[in-house]
Short mmCIF file of C-alpha atoms in Angstrom, two decimals:
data_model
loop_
_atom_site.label_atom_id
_atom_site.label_comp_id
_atom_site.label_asym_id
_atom_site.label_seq_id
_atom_site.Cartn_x
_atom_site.Cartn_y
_atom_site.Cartn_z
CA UNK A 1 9.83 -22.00 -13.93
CA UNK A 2 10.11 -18.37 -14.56
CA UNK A 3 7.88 -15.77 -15.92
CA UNK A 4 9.43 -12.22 -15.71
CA UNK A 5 10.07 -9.20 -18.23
CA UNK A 6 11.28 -6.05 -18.50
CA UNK A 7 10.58 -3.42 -21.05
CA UNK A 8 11.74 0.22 -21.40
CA UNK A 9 10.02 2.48 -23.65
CA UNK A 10 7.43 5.34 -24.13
CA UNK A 11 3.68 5.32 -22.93
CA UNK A 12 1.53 5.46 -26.50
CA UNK A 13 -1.32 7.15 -24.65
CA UNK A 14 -2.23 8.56 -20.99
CA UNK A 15 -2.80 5.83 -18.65
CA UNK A 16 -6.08 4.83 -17.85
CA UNK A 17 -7.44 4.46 -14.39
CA UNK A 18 -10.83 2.21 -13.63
CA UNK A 19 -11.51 0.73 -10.76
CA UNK A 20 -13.06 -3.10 -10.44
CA UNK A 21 -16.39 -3.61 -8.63
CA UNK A 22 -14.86 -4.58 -5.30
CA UNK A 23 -13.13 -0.83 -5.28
CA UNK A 24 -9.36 -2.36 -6.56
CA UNK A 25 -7.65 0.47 -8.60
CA UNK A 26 -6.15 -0.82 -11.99
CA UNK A 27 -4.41 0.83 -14.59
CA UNK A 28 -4.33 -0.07 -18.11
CA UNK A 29 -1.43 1.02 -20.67
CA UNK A 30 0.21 1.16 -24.02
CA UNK A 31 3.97 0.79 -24.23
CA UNK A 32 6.12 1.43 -27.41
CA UNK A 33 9.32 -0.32 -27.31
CA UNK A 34 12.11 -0.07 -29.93
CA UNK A 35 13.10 -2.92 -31.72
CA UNK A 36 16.87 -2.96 -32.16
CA UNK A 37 17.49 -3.41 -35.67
CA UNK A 38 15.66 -1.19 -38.43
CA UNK A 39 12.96 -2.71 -41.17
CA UNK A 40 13.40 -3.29 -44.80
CA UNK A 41 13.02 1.12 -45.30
CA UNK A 42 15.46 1.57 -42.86
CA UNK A 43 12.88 2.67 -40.91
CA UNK A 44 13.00 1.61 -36.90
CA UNK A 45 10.29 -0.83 -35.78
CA UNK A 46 8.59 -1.01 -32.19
CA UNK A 47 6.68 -3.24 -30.46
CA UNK A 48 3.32 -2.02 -28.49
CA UNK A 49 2.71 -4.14 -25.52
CA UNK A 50 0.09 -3.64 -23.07
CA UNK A 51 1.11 -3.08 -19.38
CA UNK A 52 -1.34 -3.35 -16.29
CA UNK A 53 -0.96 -2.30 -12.93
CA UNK A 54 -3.04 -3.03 -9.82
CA UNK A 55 -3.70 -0.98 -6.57
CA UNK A 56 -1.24 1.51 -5.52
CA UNK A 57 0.72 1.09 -8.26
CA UNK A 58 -2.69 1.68 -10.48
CA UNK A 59 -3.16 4.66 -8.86
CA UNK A 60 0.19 5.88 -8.67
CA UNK A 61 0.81 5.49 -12.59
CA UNK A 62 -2.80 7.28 -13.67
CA UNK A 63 -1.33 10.49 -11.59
CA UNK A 64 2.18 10.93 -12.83
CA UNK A 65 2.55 8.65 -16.15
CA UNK A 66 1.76 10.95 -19.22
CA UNK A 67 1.94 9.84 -22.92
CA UNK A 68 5.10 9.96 -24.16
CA UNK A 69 7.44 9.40 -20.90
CA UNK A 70 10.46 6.67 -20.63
CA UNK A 71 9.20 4.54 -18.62
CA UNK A 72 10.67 1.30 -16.88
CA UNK A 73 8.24 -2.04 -16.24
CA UNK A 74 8.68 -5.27 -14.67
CA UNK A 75 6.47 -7.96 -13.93
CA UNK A 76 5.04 -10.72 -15.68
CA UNK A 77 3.52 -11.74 -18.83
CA UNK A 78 -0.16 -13.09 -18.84
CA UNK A 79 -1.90 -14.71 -21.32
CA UNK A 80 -6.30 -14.49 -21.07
CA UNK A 81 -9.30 -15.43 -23.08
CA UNK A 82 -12.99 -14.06 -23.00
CA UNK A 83 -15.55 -14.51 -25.96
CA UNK A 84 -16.54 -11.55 -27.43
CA UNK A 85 -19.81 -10.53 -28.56
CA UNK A 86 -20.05 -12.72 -31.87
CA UNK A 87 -19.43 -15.77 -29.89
CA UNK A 88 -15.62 -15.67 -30.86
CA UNK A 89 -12.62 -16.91 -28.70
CA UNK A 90 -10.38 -13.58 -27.89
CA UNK A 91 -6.85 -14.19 -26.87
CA UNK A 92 -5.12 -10.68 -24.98
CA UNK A 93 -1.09 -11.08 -23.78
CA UNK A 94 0.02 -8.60 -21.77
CA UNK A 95 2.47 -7.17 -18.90
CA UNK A 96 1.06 -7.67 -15.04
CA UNK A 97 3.51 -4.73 -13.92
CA UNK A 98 4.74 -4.77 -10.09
CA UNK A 99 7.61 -2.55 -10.35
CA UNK A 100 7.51 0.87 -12.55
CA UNK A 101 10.01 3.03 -12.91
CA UNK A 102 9.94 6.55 -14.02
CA UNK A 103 13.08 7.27 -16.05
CA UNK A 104 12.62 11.31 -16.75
CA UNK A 105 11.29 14.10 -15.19
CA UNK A 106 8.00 15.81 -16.37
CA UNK A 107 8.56 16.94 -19.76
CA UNK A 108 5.28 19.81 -19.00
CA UNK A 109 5.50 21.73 -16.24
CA UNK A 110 1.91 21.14 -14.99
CA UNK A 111 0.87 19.18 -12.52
CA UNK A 112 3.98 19.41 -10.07
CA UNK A 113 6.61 21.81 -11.57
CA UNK A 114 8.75 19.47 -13.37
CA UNK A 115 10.60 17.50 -10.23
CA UNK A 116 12.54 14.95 -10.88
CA UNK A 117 10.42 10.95 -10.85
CA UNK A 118 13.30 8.57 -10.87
CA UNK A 119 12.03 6.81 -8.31
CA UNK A 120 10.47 3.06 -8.90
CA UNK A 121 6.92 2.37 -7.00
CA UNK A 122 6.44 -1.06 -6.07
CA UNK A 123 2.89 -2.23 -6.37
CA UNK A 124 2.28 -5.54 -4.71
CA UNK A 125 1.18 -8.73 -5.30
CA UNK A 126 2.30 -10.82 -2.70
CA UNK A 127 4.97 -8.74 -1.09
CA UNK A 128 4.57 -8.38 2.73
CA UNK A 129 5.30 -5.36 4.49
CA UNK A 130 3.57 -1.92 3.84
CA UNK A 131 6.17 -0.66 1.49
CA UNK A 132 3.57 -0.61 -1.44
CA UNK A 133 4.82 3.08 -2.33
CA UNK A 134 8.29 4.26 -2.17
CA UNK A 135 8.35 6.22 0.92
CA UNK A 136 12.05 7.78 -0.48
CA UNK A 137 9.74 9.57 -2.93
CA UNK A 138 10.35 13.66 -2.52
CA UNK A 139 8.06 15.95 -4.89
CA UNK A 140 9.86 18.70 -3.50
CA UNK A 141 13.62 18.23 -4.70
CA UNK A 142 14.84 21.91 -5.14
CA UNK A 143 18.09 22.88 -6.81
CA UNK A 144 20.81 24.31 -4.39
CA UNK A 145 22.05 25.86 -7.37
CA UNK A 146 19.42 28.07 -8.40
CA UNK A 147 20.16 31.53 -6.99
CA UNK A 148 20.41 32.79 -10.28
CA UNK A 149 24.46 33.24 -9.93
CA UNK A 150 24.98 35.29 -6.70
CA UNK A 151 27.76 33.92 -4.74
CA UNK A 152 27.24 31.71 -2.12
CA UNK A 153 28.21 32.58 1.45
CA UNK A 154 30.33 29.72 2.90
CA UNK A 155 33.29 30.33 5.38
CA UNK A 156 37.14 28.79 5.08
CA UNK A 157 35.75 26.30 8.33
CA UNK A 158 33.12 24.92 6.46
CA UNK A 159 35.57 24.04 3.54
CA UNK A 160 37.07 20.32 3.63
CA UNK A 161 40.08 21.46 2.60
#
């Protein structure tokens, strides 16, 4: 048996961060997927499917995920139940994430100047080792490029050819 999905689209809304009783982060949020064929106004349709994340993933997500960003999800789907308050059965399906992947850089400036988040962070359910971040992740990628034009001092040794 196998129970595994993955979606690429844009978060509806900023994350949101809560943490559970026991002090577990989680994560709660809303992507937008495309459909791929248009509706009856020629209009494109998309699907809104809610996405969950657990620990450092959880965490992770609330601090760099922003409405409106690409985004890349794997994990699993889950179906629950509760009753609400009228006494009525309440069915939710949604996306246990354990893998998100950030798939363009801050579109805003704030909150780290715009560096590059291609990187995936792997939450973990399950998983041993203590990889539960990616430890490859660099917030400080600068462009070798950007001295505005002036020429670049490099000698013919240093040339490969």
């Amino acid at each position: 048996m196998l129970n595994r999905v993955i979606l690429i689209g844009r978060l509806t809304r900023d994350p949101e961060l809560r943490y559970t009783p026991a002090g577990v982060a989680v994560t709660q949020f809303t992507l937008a997927v495309d459909r791929p064929f248009t509706g009856q106004g020629g209009e494109r349709e998309a699907d809104f499917i809610p996405v969950v994340t657990w620990r450092q993933l959880a965490e992770t997500c609330a601090n760099y995920l922003r409405k409106g960003r690409l985004t890349a999800v794997e994990g699993r789907i889950q179906v629950r139940n509760y009753e609400n308050n009228e006494g009525k059965r309440v069915y939710v399906t949604e996306v246990i994430a354990d893998n998100v992947r950030f798939l363009e850089s801050n579109r805003d400036n704030s909150g780290g100047g715009g560096n590059r988040e291609e990187s995936p962070f792997n939450g973990g359910s399950g998983t041993s080792g203590g990889n539960r971040g990616n430890s490859n992740y660099s917030r400080n990628n600068q462009d070798p490029f950007s001295d505005e034009g002036k020429p670049i001092d490099i000698s013919d040794d240093d040339l490969p050819f």
